[in-house]
Each structure stands twice: as C-alpha cells, then as structure tokens.
Short mmCIF file of C-alpha atoms in Angstrom, two decimals:
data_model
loop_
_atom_site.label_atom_id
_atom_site.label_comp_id
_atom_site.label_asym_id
_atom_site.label_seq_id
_atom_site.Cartn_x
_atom_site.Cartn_y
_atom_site.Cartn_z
CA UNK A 1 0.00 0.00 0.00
CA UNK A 2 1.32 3.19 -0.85
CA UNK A 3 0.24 6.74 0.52
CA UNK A 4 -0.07 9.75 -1.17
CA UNK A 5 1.60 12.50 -0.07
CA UNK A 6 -1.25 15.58 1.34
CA UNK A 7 -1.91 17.95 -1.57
CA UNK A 8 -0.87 21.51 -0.13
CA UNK A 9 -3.45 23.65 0.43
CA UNK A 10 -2.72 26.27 -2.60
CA UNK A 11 -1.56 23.61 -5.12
CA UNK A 12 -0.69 25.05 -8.90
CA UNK A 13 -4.07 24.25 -10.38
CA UNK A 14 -5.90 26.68 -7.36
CA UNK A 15 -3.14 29.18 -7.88
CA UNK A 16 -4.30 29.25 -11.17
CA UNK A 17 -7.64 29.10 -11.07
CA UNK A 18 -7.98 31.62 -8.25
CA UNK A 19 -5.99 34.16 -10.40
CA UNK A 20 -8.09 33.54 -12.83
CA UNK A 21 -10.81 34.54 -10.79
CA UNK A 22 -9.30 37.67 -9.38
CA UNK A 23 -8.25 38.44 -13.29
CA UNK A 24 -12.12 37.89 -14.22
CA UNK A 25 -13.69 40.24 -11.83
CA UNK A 26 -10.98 43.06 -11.42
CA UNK A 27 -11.91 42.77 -15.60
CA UNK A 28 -15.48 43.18 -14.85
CA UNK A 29 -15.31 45.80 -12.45
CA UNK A 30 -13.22 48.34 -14.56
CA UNK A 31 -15.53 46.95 -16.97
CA UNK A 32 -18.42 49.19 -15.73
CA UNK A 33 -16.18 51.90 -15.33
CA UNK A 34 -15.28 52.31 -18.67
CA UNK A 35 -19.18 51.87 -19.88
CA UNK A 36 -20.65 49.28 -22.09
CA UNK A 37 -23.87 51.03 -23.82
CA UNK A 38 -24.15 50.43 -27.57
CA UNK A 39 -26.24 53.57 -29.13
CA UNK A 40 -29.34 52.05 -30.78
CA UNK A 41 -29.54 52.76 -34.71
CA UNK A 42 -30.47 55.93 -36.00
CA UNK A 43 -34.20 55.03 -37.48
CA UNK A 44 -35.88 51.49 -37.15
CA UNK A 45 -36.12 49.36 -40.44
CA UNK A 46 -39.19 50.29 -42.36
CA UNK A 47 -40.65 47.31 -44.91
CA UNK A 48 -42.98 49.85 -46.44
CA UNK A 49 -40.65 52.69 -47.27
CA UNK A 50 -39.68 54.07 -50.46
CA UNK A 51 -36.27 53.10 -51.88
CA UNK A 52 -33.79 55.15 -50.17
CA UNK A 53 -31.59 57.92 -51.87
CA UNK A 54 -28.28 56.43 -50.04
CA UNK A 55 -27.30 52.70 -50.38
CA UNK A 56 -24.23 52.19 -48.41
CA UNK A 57 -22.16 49.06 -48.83
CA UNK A 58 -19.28 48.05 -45.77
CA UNK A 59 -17.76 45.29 -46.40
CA UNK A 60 -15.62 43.97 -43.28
CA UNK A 61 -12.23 42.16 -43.90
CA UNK A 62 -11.82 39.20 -42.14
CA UNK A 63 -15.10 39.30 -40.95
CA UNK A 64 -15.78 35.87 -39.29
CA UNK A 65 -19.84 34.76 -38.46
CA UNK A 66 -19.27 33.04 -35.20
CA UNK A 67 -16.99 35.62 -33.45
CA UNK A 68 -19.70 38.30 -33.87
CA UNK A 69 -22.83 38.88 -31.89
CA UNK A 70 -25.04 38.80 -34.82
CA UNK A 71 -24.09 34.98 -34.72
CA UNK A 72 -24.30 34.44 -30.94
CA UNK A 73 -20.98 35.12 -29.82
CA UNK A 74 -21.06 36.24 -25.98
CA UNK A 75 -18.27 38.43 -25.77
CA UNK A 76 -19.20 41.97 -26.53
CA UNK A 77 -17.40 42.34 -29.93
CA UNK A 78 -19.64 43.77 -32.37
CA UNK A 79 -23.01 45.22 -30.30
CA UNK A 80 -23.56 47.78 -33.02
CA UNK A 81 -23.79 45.52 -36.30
CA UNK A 82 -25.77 43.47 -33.72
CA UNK A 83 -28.15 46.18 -33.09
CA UNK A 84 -28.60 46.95 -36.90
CA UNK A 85 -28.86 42.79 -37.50
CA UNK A 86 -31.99 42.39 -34.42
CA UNK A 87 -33.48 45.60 -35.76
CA UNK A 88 -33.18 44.94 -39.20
CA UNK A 89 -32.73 41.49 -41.48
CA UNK A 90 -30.06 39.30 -41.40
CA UNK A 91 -28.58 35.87 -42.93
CA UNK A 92 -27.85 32.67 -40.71
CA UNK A 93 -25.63 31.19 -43.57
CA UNK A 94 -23.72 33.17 -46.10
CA UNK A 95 -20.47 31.07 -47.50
CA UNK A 96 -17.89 33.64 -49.93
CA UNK A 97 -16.92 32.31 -52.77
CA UNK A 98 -13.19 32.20 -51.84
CA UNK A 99 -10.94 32.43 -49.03
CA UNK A 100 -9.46 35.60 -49.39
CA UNK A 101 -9.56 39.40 -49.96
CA UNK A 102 -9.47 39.95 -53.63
CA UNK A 103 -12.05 37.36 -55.07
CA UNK A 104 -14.41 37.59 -52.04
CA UNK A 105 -14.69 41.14 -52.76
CA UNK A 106 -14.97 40.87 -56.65
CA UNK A 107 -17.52 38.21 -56.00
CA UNK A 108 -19.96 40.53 -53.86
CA UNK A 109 -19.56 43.69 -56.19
CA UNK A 110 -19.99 41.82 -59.76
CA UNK A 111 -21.94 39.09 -58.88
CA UNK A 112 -19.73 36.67 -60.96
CA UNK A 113 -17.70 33.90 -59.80
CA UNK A 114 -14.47 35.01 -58.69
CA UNK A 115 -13.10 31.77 -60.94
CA UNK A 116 -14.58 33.06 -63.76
CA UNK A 117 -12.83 36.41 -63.16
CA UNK A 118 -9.12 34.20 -62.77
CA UNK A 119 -9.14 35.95 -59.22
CA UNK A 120 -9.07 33.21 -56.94
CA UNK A 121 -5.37 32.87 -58.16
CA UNK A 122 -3.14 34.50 -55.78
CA UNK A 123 -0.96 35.82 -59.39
CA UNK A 124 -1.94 39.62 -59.43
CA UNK A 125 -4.80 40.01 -61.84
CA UNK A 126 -7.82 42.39 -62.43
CA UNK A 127 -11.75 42.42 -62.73
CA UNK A 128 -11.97 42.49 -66.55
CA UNK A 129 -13.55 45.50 -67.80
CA UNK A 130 -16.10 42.96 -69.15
CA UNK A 131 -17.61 42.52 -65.53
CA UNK A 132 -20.22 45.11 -64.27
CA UNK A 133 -19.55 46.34 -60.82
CA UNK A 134 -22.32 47.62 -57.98
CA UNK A 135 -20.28 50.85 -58.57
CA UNK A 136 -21.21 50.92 -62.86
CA UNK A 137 -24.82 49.52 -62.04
CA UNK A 138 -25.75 52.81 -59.70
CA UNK A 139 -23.90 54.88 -61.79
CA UNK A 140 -25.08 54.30 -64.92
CA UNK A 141 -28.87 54.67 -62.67
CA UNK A 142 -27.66 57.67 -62.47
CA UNK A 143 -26.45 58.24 -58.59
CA UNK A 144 -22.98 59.40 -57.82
CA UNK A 145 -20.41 56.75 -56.69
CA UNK A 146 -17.91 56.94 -53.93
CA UNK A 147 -15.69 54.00 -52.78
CA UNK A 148 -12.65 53.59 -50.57
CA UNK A 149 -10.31 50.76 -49.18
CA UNK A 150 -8.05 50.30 -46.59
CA UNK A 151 -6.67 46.86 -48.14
CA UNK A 152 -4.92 47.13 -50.93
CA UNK A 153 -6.11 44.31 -52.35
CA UNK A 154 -9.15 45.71 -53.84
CA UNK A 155 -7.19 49.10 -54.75
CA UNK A 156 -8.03 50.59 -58.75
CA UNK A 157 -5.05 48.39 -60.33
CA UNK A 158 -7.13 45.09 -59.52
CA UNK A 159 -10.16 46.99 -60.94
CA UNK A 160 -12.30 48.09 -58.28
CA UNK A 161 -12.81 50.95 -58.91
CA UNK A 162 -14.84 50.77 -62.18
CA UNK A 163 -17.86 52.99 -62.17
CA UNK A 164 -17.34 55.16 -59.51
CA UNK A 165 -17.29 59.23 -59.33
CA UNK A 166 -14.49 58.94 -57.22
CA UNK A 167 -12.34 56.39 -55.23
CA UNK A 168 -10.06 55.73 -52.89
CA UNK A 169 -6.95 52.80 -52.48
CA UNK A 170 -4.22 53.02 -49.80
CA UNK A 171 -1.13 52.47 -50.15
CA UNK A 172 -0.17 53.39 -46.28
CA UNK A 173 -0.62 50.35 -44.27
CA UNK A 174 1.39 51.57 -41.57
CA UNK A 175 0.93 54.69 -40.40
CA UNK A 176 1.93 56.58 -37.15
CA UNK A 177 3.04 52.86 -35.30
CA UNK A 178 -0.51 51.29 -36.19
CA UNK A 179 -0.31 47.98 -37.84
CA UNK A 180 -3.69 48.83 -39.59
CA UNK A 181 -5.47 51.87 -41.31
CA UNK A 182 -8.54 52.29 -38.48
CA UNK A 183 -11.84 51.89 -39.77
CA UNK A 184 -12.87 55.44 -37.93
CA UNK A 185 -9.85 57.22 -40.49
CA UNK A 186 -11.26 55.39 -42.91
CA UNK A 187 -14.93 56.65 -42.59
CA UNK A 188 -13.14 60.30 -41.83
CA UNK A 189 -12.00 60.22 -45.42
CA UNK A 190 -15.50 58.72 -46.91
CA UNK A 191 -17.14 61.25 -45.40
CA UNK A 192 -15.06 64.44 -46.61
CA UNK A 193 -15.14 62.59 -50.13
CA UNK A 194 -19.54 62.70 -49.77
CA UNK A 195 -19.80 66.06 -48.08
CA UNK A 196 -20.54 68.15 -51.20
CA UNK A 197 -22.39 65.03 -53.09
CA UNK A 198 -26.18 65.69 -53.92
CA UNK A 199 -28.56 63.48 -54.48
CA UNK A 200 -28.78 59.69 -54.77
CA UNK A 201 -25.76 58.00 -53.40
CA UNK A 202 -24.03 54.65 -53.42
CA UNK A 203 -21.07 54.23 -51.23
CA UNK A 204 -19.01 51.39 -50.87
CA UNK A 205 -16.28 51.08 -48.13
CA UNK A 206 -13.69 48.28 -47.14
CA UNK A 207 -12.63 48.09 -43.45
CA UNK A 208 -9.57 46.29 -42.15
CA UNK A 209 -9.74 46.67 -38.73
CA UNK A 210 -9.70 42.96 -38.03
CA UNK A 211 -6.95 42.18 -40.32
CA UNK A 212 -3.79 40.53 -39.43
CA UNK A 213 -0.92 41.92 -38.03
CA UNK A 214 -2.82 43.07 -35.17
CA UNK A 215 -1.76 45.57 -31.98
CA UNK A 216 -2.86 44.17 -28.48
CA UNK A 217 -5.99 46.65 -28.01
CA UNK A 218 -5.95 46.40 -24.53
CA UNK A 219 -8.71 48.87 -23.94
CA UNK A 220 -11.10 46.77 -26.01
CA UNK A 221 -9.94 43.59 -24.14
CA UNK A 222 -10.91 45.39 -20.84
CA UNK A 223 -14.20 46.47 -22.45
CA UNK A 224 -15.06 43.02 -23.56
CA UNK A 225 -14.61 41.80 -19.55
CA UNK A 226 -10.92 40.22 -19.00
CA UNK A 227 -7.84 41.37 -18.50
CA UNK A 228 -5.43 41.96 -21.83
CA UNK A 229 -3.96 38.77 -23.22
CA UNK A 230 -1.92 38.12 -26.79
CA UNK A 231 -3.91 35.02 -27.92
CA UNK A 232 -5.05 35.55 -31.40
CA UNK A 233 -8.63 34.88 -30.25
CA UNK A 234 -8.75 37.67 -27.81
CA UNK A 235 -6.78 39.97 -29.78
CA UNK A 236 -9.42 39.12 -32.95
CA UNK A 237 -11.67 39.73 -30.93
CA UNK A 238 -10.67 43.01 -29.49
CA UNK A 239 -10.31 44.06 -33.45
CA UNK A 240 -13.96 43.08 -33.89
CA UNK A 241 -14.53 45.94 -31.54
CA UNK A 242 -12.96 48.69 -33.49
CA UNK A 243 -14.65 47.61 -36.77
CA UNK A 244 -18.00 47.68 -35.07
CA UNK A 245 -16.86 51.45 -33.87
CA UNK A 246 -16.41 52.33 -36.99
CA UNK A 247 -19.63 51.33 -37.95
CA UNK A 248 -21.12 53.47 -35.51
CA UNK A 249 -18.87 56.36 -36.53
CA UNK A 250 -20.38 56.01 -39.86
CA UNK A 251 -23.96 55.81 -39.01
CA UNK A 252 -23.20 59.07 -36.93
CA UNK A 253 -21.78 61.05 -39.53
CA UNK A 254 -24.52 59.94 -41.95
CA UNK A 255 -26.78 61.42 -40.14
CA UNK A 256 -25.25 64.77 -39.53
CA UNK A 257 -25.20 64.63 -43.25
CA UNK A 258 -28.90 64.07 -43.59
CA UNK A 259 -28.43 61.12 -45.14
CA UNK A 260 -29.85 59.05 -41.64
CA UNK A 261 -32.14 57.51 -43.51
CA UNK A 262 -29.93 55.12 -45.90
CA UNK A 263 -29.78 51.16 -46.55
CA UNK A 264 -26.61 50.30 -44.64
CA UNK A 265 -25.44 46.70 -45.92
CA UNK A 266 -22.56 45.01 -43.80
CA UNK A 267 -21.14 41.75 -45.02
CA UNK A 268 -17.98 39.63 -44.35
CA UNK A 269 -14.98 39.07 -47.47
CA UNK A 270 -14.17 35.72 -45.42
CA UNK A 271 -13.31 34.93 -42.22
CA UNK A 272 -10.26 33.72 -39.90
CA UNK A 273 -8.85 30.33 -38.81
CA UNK A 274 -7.78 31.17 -35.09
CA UNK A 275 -7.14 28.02 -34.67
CA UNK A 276 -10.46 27.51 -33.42
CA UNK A 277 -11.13 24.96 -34.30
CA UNK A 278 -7.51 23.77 -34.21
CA UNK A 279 -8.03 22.36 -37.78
CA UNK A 280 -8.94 25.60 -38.98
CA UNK A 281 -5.24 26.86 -38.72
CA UNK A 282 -4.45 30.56 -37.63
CA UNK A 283 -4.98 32.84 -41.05
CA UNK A 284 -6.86 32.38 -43.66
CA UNK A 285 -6.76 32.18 -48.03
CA UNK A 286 -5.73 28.33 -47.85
CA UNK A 287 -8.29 26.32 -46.07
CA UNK A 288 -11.99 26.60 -46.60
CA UNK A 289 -13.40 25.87 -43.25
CA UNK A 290 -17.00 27.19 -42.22
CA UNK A 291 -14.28 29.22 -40.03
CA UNK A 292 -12.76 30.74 -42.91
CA UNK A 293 -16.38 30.98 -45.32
CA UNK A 294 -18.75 31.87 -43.24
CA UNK A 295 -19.39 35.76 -42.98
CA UNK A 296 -22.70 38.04 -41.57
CA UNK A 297 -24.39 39.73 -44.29
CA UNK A 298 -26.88 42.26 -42.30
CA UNK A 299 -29.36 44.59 -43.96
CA UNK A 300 -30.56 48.00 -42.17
CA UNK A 301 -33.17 50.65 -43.35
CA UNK A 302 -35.91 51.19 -45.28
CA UNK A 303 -37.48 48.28 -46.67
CA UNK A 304 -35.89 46.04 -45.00
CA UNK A 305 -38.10 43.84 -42.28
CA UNK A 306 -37.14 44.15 -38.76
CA UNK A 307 -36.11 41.50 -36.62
CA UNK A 308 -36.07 39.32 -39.49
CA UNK A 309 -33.75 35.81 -39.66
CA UNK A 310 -33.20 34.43 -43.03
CA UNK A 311 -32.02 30.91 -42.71
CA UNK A 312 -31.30 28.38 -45.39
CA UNK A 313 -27.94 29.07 -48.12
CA UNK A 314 -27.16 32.44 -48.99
CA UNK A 315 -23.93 33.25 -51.01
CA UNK A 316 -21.93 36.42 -51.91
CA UNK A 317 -22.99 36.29 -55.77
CA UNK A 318 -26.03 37.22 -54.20
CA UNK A 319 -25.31 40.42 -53.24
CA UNK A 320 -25.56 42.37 -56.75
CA UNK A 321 -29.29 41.17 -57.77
CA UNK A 322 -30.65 41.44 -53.97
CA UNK A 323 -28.70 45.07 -53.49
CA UNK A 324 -30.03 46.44 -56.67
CA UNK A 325 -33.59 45.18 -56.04
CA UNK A 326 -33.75 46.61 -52.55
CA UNK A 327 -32.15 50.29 -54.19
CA UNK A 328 -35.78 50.35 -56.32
CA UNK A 329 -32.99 49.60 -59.60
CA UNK A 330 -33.28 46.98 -62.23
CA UNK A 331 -30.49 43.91 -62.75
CA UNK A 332 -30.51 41.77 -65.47
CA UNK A 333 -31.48 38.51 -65.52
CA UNK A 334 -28.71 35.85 -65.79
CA UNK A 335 -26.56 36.70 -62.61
CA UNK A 336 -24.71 34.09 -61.10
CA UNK A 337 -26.23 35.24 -57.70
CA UNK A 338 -30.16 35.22 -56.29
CA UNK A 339 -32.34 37.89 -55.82
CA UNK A 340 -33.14 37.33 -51.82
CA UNK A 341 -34.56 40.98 -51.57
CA UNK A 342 -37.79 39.01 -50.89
CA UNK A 343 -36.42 37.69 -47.90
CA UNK A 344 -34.86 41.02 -46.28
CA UNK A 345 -38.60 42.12 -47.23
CA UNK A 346 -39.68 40.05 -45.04
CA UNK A 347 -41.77 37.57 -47.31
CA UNK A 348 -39.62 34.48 -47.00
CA UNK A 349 -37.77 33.05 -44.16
CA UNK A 350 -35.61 31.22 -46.11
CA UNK A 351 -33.04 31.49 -49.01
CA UNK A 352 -33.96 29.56 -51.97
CA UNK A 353 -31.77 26.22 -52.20
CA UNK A 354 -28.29 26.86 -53.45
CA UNK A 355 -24.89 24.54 -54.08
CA UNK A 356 -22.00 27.22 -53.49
CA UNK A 357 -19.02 27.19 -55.11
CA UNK A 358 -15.77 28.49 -52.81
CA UNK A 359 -12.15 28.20 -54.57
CA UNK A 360 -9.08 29.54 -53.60
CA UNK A 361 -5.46 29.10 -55.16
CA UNK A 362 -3.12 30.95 -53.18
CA UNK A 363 0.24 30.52 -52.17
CA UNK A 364 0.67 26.93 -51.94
CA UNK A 365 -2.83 26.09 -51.65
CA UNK A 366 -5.37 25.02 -54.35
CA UNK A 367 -8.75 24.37 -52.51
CA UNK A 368 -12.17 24.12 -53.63
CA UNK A 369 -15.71 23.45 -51.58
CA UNK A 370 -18.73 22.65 -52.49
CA UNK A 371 -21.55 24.08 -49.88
CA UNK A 372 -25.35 22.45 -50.02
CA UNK A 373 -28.16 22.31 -48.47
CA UNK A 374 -27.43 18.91 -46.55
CA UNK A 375 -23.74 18.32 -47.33
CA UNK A 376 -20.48 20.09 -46.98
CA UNK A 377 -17.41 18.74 -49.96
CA UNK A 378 -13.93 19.69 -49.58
CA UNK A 379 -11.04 19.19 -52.33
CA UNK A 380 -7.35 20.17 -51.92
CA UNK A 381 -5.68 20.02 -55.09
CA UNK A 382 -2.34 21.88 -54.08
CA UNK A 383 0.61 20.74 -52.20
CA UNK A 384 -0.53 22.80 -49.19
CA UNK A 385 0.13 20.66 -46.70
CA UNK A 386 -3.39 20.40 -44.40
CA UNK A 387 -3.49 20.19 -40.91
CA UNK A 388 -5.44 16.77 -41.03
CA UNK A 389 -3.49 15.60 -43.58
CA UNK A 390 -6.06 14.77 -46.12
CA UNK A 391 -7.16 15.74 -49.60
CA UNK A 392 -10.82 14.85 -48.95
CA UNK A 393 -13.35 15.73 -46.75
CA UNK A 394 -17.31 15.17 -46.22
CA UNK A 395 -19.27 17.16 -43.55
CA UNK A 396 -23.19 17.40 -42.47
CA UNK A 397 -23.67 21.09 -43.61
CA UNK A 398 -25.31 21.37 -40.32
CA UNK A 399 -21.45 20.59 -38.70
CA UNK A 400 -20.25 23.79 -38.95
CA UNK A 401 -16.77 23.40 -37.62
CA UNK A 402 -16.68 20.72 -39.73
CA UNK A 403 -16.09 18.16 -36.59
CA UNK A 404 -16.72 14.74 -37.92
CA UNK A 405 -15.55 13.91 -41.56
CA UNK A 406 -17.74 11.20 -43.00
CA UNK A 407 -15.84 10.60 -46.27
CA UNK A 408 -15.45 6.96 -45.77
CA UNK A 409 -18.96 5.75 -43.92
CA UNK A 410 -20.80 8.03 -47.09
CA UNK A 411 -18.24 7.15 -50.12
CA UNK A 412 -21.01 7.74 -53.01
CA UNK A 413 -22.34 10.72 -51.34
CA UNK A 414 -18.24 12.25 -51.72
CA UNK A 415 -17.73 10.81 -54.84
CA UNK A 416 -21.03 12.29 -56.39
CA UNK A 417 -20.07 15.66 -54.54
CA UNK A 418 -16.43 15.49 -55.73
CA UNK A 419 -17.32 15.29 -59.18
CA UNK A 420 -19.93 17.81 -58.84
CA UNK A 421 -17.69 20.86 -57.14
CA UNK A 422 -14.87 19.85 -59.57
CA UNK A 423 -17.34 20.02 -62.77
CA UNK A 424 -18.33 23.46 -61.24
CA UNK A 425 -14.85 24.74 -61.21
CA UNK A 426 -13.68 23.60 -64.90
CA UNK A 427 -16.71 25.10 -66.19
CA UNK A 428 -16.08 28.71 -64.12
CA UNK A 429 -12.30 28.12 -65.05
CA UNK A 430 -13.42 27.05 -68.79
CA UNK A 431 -14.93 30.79 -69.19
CA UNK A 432 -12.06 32.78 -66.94
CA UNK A 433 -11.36 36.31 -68.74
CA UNK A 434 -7.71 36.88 -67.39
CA UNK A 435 -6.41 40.73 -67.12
CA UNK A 436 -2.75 40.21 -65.73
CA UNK A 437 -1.17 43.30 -63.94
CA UNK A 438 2.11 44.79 -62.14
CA UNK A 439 2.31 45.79 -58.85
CA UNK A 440 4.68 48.53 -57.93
CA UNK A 441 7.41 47.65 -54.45
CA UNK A 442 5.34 49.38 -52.48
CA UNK A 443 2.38 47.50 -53.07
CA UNK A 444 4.06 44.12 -53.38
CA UNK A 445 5.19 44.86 -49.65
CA UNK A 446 1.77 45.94 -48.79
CA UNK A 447 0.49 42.59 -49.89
CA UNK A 448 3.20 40.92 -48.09
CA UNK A 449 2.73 42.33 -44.85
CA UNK A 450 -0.82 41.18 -44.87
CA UNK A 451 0.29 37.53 -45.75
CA UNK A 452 -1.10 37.03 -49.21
CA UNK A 453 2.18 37.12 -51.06
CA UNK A 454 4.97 34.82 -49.55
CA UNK A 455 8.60 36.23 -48.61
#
C-alpha cells in the first residue's frame, strides 16, 4: 500500500484558477467603469418605405460569423452591427466564394464567380472591364459613386474601382506605429469625399480593422470583460470591436449629413482560422473551413423587415441582384447570384436552395468546396500541406466546424459531390477572362505584410 503524499493547500491548479478569478472580476469591475452602452440605430427598419436615396455598402475584412454577436458570440465584440442585424434582417448562412480578400470582394460587387474572373489565383490580376460592378450599375442609374479601401487588395489596379465618381486605395498600411489603417480614419476620409455630393448615393467602403498583423488593443480587451492577453482569439476579438466602432462612426456622420435615412449593408470578405477549431489553422486564403467561409451579411433601413432571420444558403454572388432590387434599380437577368430581396422584405424566411461554389489558389494552396443544403465537400488540389493531412473531406452542412468527416462511412455521397464541385470549377475556369497586372514595391510589400504574397 502506498500513501499519497497531502496535496498543499494552494496547489498550482488553485493558484491558477484563483488568479483567474481575481483576473475575471478586477476585468469586470473596470468593466463598468469604462461603460458598455451600444447607441441604438439611428431610425428602425421600415418594410414599407420608399427606396432610399443612399445605399451604403461596408464590407468587413476578415469578418468571421461566429466571433460576432449577430451569430451568438457572448463576448461583446460587435453590439452595433448586432443592433442593426436584431433591428433589421439578417442571414444565418452566407459562404464567400473564396478564401481571401481579392475574389471575395470581386464576387460581392460583380456578382460573378471570382473563378470566372481568374481571381481566386493568388498571381496579381484584375476584374476584366467585361464585368459590371455595384459601382457601374448605380452609376449608370444615375447616382454618384464613392468608394474607398483600406486593403490594398481591392485598390483601382485590380479593378475596383470601375464605375465610380471617385475612389479611394491606400497604399499606407502603416501609419503613425498602427499595424492597420482604423476603420474610424477610414470613414473620416469617406465622409469628406460625400460632403458636397447631392442626391442619390451609393457608397461602398472596405474596413480592415480585423486584419492581421494586429496591436494588443488592450482597452477593447478590458471592455469586452478580462484582463489583456496576446492570444489571437482575444486579440481578434478586441479588433472586432474597433470595426464595429467604426460602424457606428459612420452611421453618426450619416446622419449629420442628412443622409440618416440610408440602406446600410454590412457583409464579411471571409473569415479567420484562429485556430479555433484547431483544424482551422491561424490565417486564412488556404483552407476553406465554415471558419474561414462563413461571414454576416446584415441589412438595415428602409425596406428592409425588422427582426427578421433568413435561414437556409445564402452566397456572396447574391449580393448584386438582392442590393439592386432593394435600391428600387433593375439587374438583369442571368446573374450568377439570387435575388433574396424578398427575404430582407420580409416575405420568405428562407433562401432559396443553393450549391455554393468556394475556390481559392493561393500561395501553396489550391482548394475548392462545395456548400449544399445537406452536405459540406472539400477538395485540396495543391501541395498545401493540411493540418489533417487529407485531400478529402465530407461534412453534415449542419457541422459547422466541420467536426466529424464522414468521407469513408458516405463514399457515393463524396464521390457524387467530388465530381460535382470539380465540374463546377472547370466550367467557371473554362470561361475565366484573365487581365494580368504589375504591382509597384510598395504594393508588393503591402500585400506581403498582410500575408497574401509569400517572402
């Protein structure tokens, strides 16, 4: 018989757990201090208005579903898109159509696959001149278009800024010791660049807040109730906050505009692997994980329902037909996308079925995904090397952190699927209209910094 000898009173696990404790609530209490009220949005969602005058498009890089409160996510990261997503309409289940900046982002302002468009290569290419942008759509409806970006991927040399009045790239990543442009600079700029603009109004604005390389905002941490940490979760997380600022920042100077009364549509370019879960990597661009696919797409002002959930498929090639519709303007027929403005109307509760298409080749990787109602197929062509070491994967849609692979106890199911998402992408690649372009240093480094270009 042998005896144990007496656990001390304060052994390392209560050490541990009673800092925690003393971490949590000293977290807490300067929590109230600092305030944690979220001003409501200016004007309630009307169904029965007229088309607004002002159509304003954010789209938020690295803008993950599950890490914002529209989604459920109990730490206080984005309360304002929250408040505009319960008082207005928003999507359960939007997938992008890549993995990355530059074809996410050409997907939700053409409306055409970013395959077709040879952007879901990570070689620098343009939208083709042959692809209609939101921006050419309102303008030639006759409003005035303004856009701006703080990432450079979607800067004018890559095309993005076809159709509008005026627009704005960056090529200042770094500025003043801040790893990233923030968003409230950003709006600063939008706004002086609509302050003498009459009239109807389309604006369209990229935020990069929560964007790798990040600073340790330990203000935000504190805000968001624990003490400050570096772990990439609570560091994304505390980025979250300063992109939901922004928005707030934006809605504010709107009004003092008189321009209060304007659709405001937020959606996600992709999201961000945090390794969380720990299959999902840290970044993003290579892997096609609901945790790197899966963005909020929230619609706020007039005719837009309030309170109103949309479940079922929605993708980003929706976004041109369903924006249009809900600005009172006329798209063709023939988009790649859906027209869902019946559901932010309030007279569905579901997105029509859909089978999404994601692909991304960049750096190493060469991924494609196939997203349907009931099933969830994933393909890795490249030589990336995968962090469960496999080249084929099978998911329940309704897994979404794709937990338990079933490729080999549903083999026709993946082989059906396989065929199907690979079909998809030789016909999208079959029709690709390719506009190569150079990059100047600066630019190439800007790229590089953010990860999508290799050192």
């Amino acid at each position: 018989m042998s005896l144990r000898p007496a656990r001390p009173l304060w052994s390392l696990r209560r050490l541990r757990s009673a800092s925690t404790r003393i971490r949590t609530a000293a977290a807490s209490a300067l929590l109230l201090g600092l305030g944690a009220c979220t001003p409501s949005p200016p004007r309630p969602s009307d169904p029965a208005a007229d088309a607004p005058d002002t159509v304003i498009l954010v789209v938020g890089c690295t803008l993950r579903a599950d890490r914002t409160n529209v989604h459920g996510h109990d730490r206080r990261t984005t309360p304002y898109l929250a408040e505009l997503a319960e008082d207005g309409a928003h999507f359960t289940r939007t997938i992008a159509n890549s993995g990355w900046t530059r074809p996410t982002i050409a997907a939700i302002t053409t409306g055409s696959h970013p395959v077709r468009m040879g952007l879901d290569d990570g070689k620098h290419r343009a939208i083709a001149p042959s692809f209609t942008t939101l921006g050419e759509r309102f303008q030639d409806a006759g409003w005035t278009t303004v856009g701006i970006t703080a990432n450079p991927n979607a800067n004018p040399i890559f095309g993005f800024d076809q159709g509008f009045d005026q627009y704005q790239g960056t090529n200042a990543l770094f500025r003043e010791g801040l790893a990233i442009r923030p968003g409230v600079d950003v709006i600063e700029d939008f706004i002086d660049m609509i302050d003498e603009v009459d009239g109807k109004l389309y604006g369209q604005i990229v935020l990069l807040d929560a964007h790798a390389p990040w600073l340790v905002n330990r203000w935000n941490q504190l805000r968001q109730g624990h003490l400050p940490t570096r772990k990439r979760k609570d560091v994304y997380d505390a980025a979250l906050l300063d992109l939901d600022r922004a928005l707030m920042e934006l809605d504010r100077r709107l009004d003092e505009l008189g321009r209060g009364d304007r659709l405001m549509v937020v959606v996600g370019d992709h999201g961000q692997g945090l390794r969380t879960p720990r299959w999902a990597g840290q970044g993003h661009g290579t892997l096609l994980y609901d945790a790197h696919v899966h963005v909020p797409w929230v619609f706020h002002g007039p005719g837009v329902a309030p309170g109103h959930e949309i479940g079922g498929i929605s993708q980003q090639l929706d976004m041109v037909p369903t924006l249009m519709a809900m600005a009172g303007e006329a798209a063709e027929d023939g988009l790649a996308g859906a027209d869902l403005s019946a559901a932010v109307r309030g007279r569905a509760d579901k997105a029509p079925p859909a089978r999404v298409l994601s692909a991304s080749r960049v750096r190493k990787a060469d991924e494609i995904r196939l997203t349907t109602e009931d099933w969830t197929v994933l393909k890795a062509r490249g030589k990336h090397k995968r962090p469960r070491r496999v080249s084929q994967e099978l998911f329940r849609t309704d897994d979404t952190i794709q937990a338990h692979d079933l490729a080999k106890e549903e083999r026709d199911t993946l082989l059906r699927l396989l065929i199907e998402v690979e079909t998809a992408w030789r016909e999208e690649h079959r029709q690709a209209e390719i506009v190569p372009v150079g990059v100047t240093d600066e630019q190439q480094e800007l790229l590089t910094e953010l990860g999508y270009i290799d050192d």
